[in-house]
mmCIF file of C-alpha atoms and ligand atoms in Angstrom:
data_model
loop_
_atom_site.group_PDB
_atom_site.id
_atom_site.type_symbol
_atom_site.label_atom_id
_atom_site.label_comp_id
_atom_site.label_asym_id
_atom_site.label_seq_id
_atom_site.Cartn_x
_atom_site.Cartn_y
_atom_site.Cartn_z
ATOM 1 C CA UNK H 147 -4.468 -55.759 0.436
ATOM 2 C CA UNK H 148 -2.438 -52.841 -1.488
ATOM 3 C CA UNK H 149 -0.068 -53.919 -4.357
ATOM 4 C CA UNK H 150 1.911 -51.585 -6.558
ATOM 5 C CA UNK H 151 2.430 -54.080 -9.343
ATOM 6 C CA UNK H 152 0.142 -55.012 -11.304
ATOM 7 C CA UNK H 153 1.219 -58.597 -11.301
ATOM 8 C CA UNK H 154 -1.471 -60.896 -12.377
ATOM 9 C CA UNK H 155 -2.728 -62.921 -8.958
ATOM 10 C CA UNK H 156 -1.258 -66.283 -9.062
ATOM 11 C CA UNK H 157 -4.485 -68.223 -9.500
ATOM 12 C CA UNK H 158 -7.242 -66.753 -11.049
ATOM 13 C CA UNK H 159 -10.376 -69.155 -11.995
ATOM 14 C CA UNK H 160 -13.277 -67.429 -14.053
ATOM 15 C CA UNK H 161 -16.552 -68.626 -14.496
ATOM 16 C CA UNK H 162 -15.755 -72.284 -13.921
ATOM 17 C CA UNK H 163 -18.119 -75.131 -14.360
ATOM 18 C CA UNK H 164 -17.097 -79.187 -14.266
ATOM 19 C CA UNK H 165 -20.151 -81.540 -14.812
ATOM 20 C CA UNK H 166 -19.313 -85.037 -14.214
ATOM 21 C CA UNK H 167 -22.190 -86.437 -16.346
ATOM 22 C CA UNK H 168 -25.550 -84.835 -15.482
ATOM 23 C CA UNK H 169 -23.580 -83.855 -12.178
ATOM 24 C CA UNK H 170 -22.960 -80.194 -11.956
ATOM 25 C CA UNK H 171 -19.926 -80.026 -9.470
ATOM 26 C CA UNK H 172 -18.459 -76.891 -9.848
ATOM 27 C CA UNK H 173 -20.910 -73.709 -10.734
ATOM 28 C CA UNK H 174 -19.331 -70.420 -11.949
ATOM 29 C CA UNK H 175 -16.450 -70.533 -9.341
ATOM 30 C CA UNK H 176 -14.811 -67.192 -9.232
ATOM 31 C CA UNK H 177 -11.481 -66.967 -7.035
ATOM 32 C CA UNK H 178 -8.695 -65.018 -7.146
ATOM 33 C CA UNK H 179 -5.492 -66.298 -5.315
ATOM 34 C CA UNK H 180 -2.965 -62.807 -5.067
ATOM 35 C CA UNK H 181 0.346 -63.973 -4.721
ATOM 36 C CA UNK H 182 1.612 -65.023 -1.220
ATOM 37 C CA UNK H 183 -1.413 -65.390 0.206
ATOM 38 C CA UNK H 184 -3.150 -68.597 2.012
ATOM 39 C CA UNK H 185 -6.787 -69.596 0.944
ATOM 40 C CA UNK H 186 -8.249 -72.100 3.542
ATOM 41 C CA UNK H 187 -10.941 -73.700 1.870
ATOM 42 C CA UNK H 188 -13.766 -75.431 3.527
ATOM 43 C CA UNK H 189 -17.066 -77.329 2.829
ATOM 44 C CA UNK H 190 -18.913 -79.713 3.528
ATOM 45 C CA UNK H 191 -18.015 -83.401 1.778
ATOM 46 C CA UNK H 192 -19.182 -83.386 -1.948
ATOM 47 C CA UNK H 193 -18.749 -79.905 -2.410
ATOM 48 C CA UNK H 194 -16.512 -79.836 -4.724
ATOM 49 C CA UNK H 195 -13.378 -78.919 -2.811
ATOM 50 C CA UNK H 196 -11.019 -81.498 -4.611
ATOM 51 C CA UNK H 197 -12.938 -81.413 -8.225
ATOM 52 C CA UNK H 198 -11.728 -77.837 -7.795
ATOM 53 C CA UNK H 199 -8.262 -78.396 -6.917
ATOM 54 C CA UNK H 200 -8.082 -80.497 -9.362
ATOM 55 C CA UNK H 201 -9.301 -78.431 -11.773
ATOM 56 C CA UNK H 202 -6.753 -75.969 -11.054
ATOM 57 C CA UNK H 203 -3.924 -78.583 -11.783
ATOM 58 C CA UNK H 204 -5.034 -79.618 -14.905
ATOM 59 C CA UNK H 205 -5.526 -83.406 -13.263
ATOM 60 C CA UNK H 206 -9.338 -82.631 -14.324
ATOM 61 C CA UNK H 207 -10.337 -80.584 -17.073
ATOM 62 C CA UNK H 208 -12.787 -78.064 -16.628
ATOM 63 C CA UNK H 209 -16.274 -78.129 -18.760
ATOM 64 C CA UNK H 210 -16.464 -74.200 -19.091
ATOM 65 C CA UNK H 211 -15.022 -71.020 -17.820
ATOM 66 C CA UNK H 212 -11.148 -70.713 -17.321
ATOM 67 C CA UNK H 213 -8.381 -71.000 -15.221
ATOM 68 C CA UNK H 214 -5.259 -69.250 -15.335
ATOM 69 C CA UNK H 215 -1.887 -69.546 -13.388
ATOM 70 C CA UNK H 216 0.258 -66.628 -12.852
ATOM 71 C CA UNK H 217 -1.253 -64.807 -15.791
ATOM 72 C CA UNK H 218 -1.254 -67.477 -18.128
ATOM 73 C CA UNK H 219 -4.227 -69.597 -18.700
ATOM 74 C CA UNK H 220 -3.326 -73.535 -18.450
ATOM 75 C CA UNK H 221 -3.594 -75.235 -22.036
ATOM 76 C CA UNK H 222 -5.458 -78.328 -22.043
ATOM 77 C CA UNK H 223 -2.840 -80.661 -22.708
ATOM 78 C CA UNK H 224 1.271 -81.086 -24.285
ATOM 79 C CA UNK H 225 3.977 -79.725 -23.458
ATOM 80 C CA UNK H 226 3.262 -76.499 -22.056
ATOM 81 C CA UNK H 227 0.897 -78.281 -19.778
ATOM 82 C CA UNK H 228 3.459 -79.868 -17.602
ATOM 83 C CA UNK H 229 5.480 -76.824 -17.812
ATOM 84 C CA UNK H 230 2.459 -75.144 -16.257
ATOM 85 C CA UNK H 231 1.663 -78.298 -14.264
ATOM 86 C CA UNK H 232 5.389 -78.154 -12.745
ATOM 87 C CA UNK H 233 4.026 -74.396 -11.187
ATOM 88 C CA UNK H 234 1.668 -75.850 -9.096
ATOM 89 C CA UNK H 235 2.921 -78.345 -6.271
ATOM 90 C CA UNK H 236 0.085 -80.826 -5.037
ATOM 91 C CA UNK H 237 -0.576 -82.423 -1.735
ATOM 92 C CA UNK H 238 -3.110 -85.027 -1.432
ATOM 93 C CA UNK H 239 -4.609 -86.491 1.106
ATOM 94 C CA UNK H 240 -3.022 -90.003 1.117
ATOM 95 C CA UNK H 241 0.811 -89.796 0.287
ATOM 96 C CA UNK H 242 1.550 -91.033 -2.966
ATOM 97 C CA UNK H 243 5.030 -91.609 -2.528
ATOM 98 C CA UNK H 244 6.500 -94.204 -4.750
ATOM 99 C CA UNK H 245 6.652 -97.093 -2.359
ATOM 100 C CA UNK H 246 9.870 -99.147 -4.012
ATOM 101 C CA UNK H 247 12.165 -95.386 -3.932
ATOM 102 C CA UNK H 248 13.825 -94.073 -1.092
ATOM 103 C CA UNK H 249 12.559 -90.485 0.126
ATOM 104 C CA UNK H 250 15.778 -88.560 -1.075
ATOM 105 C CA UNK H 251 14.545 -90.738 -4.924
ATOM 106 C CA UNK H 252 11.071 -89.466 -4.208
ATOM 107 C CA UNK H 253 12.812 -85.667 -3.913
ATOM 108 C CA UNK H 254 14.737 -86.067 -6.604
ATOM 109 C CA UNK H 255 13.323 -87.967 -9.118
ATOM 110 C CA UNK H 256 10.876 -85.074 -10.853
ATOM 111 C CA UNK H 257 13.106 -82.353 -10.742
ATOM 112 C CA UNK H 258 15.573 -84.615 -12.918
ATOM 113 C CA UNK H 259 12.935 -85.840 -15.456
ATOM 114 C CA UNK H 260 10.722 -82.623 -16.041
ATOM 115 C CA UNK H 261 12.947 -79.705 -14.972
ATOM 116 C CA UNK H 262 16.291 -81.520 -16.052
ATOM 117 C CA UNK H 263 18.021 -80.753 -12.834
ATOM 118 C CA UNK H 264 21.412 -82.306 -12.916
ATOM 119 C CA UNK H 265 21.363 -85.445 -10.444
ATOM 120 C CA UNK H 266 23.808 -83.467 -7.908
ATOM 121 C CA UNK H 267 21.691 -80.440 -7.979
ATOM 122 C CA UNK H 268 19.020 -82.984 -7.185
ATOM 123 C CA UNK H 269 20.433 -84.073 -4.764
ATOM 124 C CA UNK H 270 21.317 -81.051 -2.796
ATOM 125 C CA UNK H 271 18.097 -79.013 -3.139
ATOM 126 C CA UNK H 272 16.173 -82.396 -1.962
ATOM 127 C CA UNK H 273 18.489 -82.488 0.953
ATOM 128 C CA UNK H 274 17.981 -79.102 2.090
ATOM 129 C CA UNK H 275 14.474 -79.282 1.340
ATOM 130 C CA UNK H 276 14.025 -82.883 3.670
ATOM 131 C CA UNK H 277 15.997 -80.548 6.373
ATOM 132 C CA UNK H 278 13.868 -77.970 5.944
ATOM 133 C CA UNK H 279 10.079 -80.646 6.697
ATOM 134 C CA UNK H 280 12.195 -81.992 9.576
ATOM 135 C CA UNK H 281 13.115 -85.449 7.681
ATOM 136 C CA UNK H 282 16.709 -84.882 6.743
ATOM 137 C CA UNK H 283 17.418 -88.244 8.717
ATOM 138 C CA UNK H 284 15.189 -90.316 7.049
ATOM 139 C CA UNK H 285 16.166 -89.660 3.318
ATOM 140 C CA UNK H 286 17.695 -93.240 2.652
ATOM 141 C CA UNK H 287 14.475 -95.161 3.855
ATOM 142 C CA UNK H 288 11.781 -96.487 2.480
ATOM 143 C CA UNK H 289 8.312 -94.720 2.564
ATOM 144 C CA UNK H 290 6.922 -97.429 4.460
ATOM 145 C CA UNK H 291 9.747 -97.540 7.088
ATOM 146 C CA UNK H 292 8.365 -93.447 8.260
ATOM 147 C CA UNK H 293 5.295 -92.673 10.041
ATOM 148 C CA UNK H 294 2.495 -90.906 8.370
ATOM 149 C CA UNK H 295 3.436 -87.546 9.600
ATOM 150 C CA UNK H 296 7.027 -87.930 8.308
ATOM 151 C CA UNK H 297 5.699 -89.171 4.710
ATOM 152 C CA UNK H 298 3.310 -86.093 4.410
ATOM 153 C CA UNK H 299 6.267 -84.093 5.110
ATOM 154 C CA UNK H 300 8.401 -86.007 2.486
ATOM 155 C CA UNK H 301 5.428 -85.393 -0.022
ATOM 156 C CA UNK H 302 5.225 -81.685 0.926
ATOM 157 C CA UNK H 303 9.170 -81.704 0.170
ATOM 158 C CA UNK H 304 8.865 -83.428 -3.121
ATOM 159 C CA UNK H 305 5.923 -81.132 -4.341
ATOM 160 C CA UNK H 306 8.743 -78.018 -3.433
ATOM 161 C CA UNK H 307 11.190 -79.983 -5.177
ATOM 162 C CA UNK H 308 9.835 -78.763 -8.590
ATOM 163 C CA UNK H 309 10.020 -74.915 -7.528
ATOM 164 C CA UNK H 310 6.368 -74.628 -7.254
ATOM 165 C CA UNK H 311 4.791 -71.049 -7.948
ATOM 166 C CA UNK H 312 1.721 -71.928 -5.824
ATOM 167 C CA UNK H 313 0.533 -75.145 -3.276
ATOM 168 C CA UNK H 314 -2.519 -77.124 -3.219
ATOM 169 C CA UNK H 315 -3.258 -79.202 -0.656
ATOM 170 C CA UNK H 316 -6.040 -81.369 -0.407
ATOM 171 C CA UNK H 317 -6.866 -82.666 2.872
ATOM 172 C CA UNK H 318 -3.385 -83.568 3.929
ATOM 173 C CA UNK H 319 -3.961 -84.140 7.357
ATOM 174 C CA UNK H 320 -7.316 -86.211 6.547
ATOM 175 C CA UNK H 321 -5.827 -89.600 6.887
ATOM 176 C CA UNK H 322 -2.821 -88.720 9.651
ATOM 177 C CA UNK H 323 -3.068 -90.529 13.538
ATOM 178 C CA UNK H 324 -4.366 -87.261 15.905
ATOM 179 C CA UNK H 325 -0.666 -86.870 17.501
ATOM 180 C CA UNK H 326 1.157 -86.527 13.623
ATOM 181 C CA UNK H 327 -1.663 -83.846 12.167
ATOM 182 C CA UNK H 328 0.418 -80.499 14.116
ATOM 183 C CA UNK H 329 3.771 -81.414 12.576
ATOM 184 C CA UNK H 330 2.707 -81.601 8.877
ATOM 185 C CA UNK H 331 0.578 -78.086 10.016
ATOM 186 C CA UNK H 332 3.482 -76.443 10.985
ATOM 187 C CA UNK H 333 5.710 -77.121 8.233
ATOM 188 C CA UNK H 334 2.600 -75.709 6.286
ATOM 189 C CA UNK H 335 2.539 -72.747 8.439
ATOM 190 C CA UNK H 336 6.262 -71.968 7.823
ATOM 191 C CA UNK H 337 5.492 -72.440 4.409
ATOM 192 C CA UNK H 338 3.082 -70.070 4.444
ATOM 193 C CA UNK H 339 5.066 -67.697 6.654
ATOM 194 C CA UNK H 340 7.802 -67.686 3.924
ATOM 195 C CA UNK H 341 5.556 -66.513 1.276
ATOM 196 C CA UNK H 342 4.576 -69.221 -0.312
ATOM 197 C CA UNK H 343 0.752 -68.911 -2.403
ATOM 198 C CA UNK H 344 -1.654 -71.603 -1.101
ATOM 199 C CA UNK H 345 -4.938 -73.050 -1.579
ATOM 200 C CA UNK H 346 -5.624 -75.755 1.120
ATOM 201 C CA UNK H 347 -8.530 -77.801 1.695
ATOM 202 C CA UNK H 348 -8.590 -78.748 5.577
ATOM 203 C CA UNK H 349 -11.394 -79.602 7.957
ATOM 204 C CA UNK H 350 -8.157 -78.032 10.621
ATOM 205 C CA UNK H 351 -10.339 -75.109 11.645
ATOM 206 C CA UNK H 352 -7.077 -74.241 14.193
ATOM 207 C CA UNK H 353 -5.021 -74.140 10.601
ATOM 208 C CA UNK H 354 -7.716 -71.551 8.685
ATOM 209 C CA UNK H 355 -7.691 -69.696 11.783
ATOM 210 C CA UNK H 356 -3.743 -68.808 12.380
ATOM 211 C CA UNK H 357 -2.650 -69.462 8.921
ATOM 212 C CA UNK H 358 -5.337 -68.004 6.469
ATOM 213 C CA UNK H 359 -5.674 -64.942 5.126
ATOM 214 C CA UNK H 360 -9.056 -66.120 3.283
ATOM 215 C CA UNK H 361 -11.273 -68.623 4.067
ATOM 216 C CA UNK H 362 -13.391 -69.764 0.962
ATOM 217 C CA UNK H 363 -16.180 -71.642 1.614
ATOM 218 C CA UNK H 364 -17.411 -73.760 -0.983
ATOM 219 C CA UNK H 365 -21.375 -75.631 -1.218
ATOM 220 C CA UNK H 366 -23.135 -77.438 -3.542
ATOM 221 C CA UNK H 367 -20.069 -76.533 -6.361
ATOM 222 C CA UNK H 368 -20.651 -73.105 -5.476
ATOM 223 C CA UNK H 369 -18.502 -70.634 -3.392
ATOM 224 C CA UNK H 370 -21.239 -69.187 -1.005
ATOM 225 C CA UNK H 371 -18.796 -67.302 1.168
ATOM 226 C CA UNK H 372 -15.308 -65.605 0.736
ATOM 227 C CA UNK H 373 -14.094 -63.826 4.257
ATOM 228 C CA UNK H 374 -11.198 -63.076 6.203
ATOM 229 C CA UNK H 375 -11.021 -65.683 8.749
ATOM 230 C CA UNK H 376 -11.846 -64.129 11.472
ATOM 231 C CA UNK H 377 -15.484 -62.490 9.913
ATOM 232 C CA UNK H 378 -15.881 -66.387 8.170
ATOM 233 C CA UNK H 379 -15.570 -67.946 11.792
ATOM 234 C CA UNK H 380 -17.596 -65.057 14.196
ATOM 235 C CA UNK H 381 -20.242 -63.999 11.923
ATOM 236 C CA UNK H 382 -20.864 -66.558 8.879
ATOM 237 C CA UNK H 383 -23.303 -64.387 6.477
ATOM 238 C CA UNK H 384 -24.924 -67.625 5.175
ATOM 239 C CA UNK H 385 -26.830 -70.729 6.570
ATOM 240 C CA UNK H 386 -25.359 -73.026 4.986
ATOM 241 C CA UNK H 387 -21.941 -71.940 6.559
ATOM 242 C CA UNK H 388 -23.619 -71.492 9.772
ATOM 243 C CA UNK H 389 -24.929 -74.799 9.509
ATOM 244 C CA UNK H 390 -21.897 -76.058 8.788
ATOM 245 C CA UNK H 391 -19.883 -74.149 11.675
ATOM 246 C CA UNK H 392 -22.398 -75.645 13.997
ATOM 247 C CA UNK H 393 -21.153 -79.658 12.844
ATOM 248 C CA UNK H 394 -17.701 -78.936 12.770
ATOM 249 C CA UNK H 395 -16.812 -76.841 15.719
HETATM 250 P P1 ADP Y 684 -15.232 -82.608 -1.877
HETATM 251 O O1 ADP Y 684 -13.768 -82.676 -2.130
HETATM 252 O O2 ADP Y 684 -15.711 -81.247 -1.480
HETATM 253 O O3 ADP Y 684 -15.691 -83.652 -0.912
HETATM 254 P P2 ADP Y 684 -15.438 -83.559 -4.599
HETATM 255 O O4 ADP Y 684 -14.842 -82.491 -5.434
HETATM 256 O O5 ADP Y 684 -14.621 -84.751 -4.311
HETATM 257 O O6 ADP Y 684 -15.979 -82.906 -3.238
HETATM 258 O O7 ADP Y 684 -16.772 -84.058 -5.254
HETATM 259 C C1 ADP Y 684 -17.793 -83.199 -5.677
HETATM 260 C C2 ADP Y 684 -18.900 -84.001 -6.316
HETATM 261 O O8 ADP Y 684 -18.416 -84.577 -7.528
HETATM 262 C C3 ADP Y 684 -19.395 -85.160 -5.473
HETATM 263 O O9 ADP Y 684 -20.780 -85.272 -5.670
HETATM 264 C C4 ADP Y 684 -18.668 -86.337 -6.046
HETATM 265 O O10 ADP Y 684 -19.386 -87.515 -5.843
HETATM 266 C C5 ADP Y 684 -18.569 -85.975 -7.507
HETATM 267 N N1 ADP Y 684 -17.384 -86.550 -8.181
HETATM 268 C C6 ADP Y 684 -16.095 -86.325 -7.854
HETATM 269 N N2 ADP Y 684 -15.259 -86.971 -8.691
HETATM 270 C C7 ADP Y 684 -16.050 -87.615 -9.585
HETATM 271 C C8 ADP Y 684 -15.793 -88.432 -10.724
HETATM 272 N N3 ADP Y 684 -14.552 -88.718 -11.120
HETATM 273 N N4 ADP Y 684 -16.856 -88.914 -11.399
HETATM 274 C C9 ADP Y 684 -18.116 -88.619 -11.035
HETATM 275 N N5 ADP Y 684 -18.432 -87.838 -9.974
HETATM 276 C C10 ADP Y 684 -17.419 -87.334 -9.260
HETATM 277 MG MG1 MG Y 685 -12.282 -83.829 -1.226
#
């Protein structure tokens, strides 16, 4: 990838380590997300894929190493923390909509408090945004009242809500019924295709195929490979991502 700038990439971990306890989780991660591009990252359960994503949004602090967003490296806690916080948008795998707010509330409630969006600004960009994820229709109802599919898609437009610089996702197609998994994929893909910087975790190896532009795969709290997709998925280098290939596909 050639770049003219010298723009700092838009996630940059260095020499990262989490223990949980005597549990080493995550072991000298080193990953560089470049602006606008899509990191698919896979693994087997336990690797460390969320502990890592995590990490990255400050939701779990780190034990060692450092982690940096958009050139500046995220403080461990105050107010520049949710200012830095606010960058990163996060999807998880189960919705985490506020269950007694309508969708359009869910849209526009974070952009008022943190950002201090006027309530009709709000209002507007959440509108647009709910078009945009397919779910304009649905912005009075309860999260409840919408399928799975729909709610991811409300989450995904609540995350963009805060004018994100970058995306996590973290499974969020893990806990969707088979038939509403391709609509919360493509409104990631057109995210993607509009230029958006994302990290996703996904076990959708249709997704890392199309959509990626890296595949990171992640064992034992280690990244063992980093590929384009289509090396990753013809000619793993390692066994462990062999062996993993073999289970999955
Ligand atoms: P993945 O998302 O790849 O399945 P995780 O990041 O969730 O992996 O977990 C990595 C390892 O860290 C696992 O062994 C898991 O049991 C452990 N772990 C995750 N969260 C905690 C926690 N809060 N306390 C203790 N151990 C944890
Ligand atoms: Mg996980």
């Amino acid at each position: 990838m050639t770049t003219t700038t010298s723009a700092p990439p838009m996630i940059r971990a260095t020499g990262v380590n989490k223990f949980f306890g005597e549990l080493h989780v995550l072991k000298d991660i080193n990953l560089e997300v470049p602006r606008g591009q899509v990191v698919v990252v896979l693994g087997p359960s336990g690797s460390g894929k969320s502990t890592l994503c995590r990490a990255i949004n400050r939701l779990e602090p780190i034990s060692s190493g450092e982690i940096a967003v958009d050139g500046k490296p995220l403080p461990a806690e105050g107010k520049a923390l949710a200012a830095l916080r606010a960058d990163v948008g996060m999807v998880f795998q189960s919705f985490n909509l506020f269950a007694h707010k309508t969708i359009l509330e869910n849209v526009t409630l974070a952009p008022q408090k943190v950002r201090k969006v006027p309530a009709e600004e709000a209002r507007k960009t959440a509108t647009e945004l709910l078009e945009r994820v397919g779910i304009a229709n649905q912005a009075e109802k309860y999260p409840a009242q919408l399928s799975g599919g729909q709610q991811q898609r409300a989450a995904i437009a609540r995350a963009l809500a805060m004018r994100p610089k970058v995306m996590l996702f973290d499974e969020p197609t893990s806990a969707l019924d088979p038939e509403m998994v391709q609509e919360v994929l493509d409104t990631m893909t057109g995210l993607a295709a509009e230029g958006m910087t994302m990290l996703v975790v996904t076990h959708e190896m249709g997704f890392a195929r199309r959509a990626a532009d890296r595949v990171v795969f992640m064992a034992d709290g280690e990244i063992v490979e980093d590929a384009a997709p289509d090396e990753f998925f013809t000619a793993p280098k390692s066994e462990r991502a062999k062996d993993f290939l073999g289970k999955i596909l």
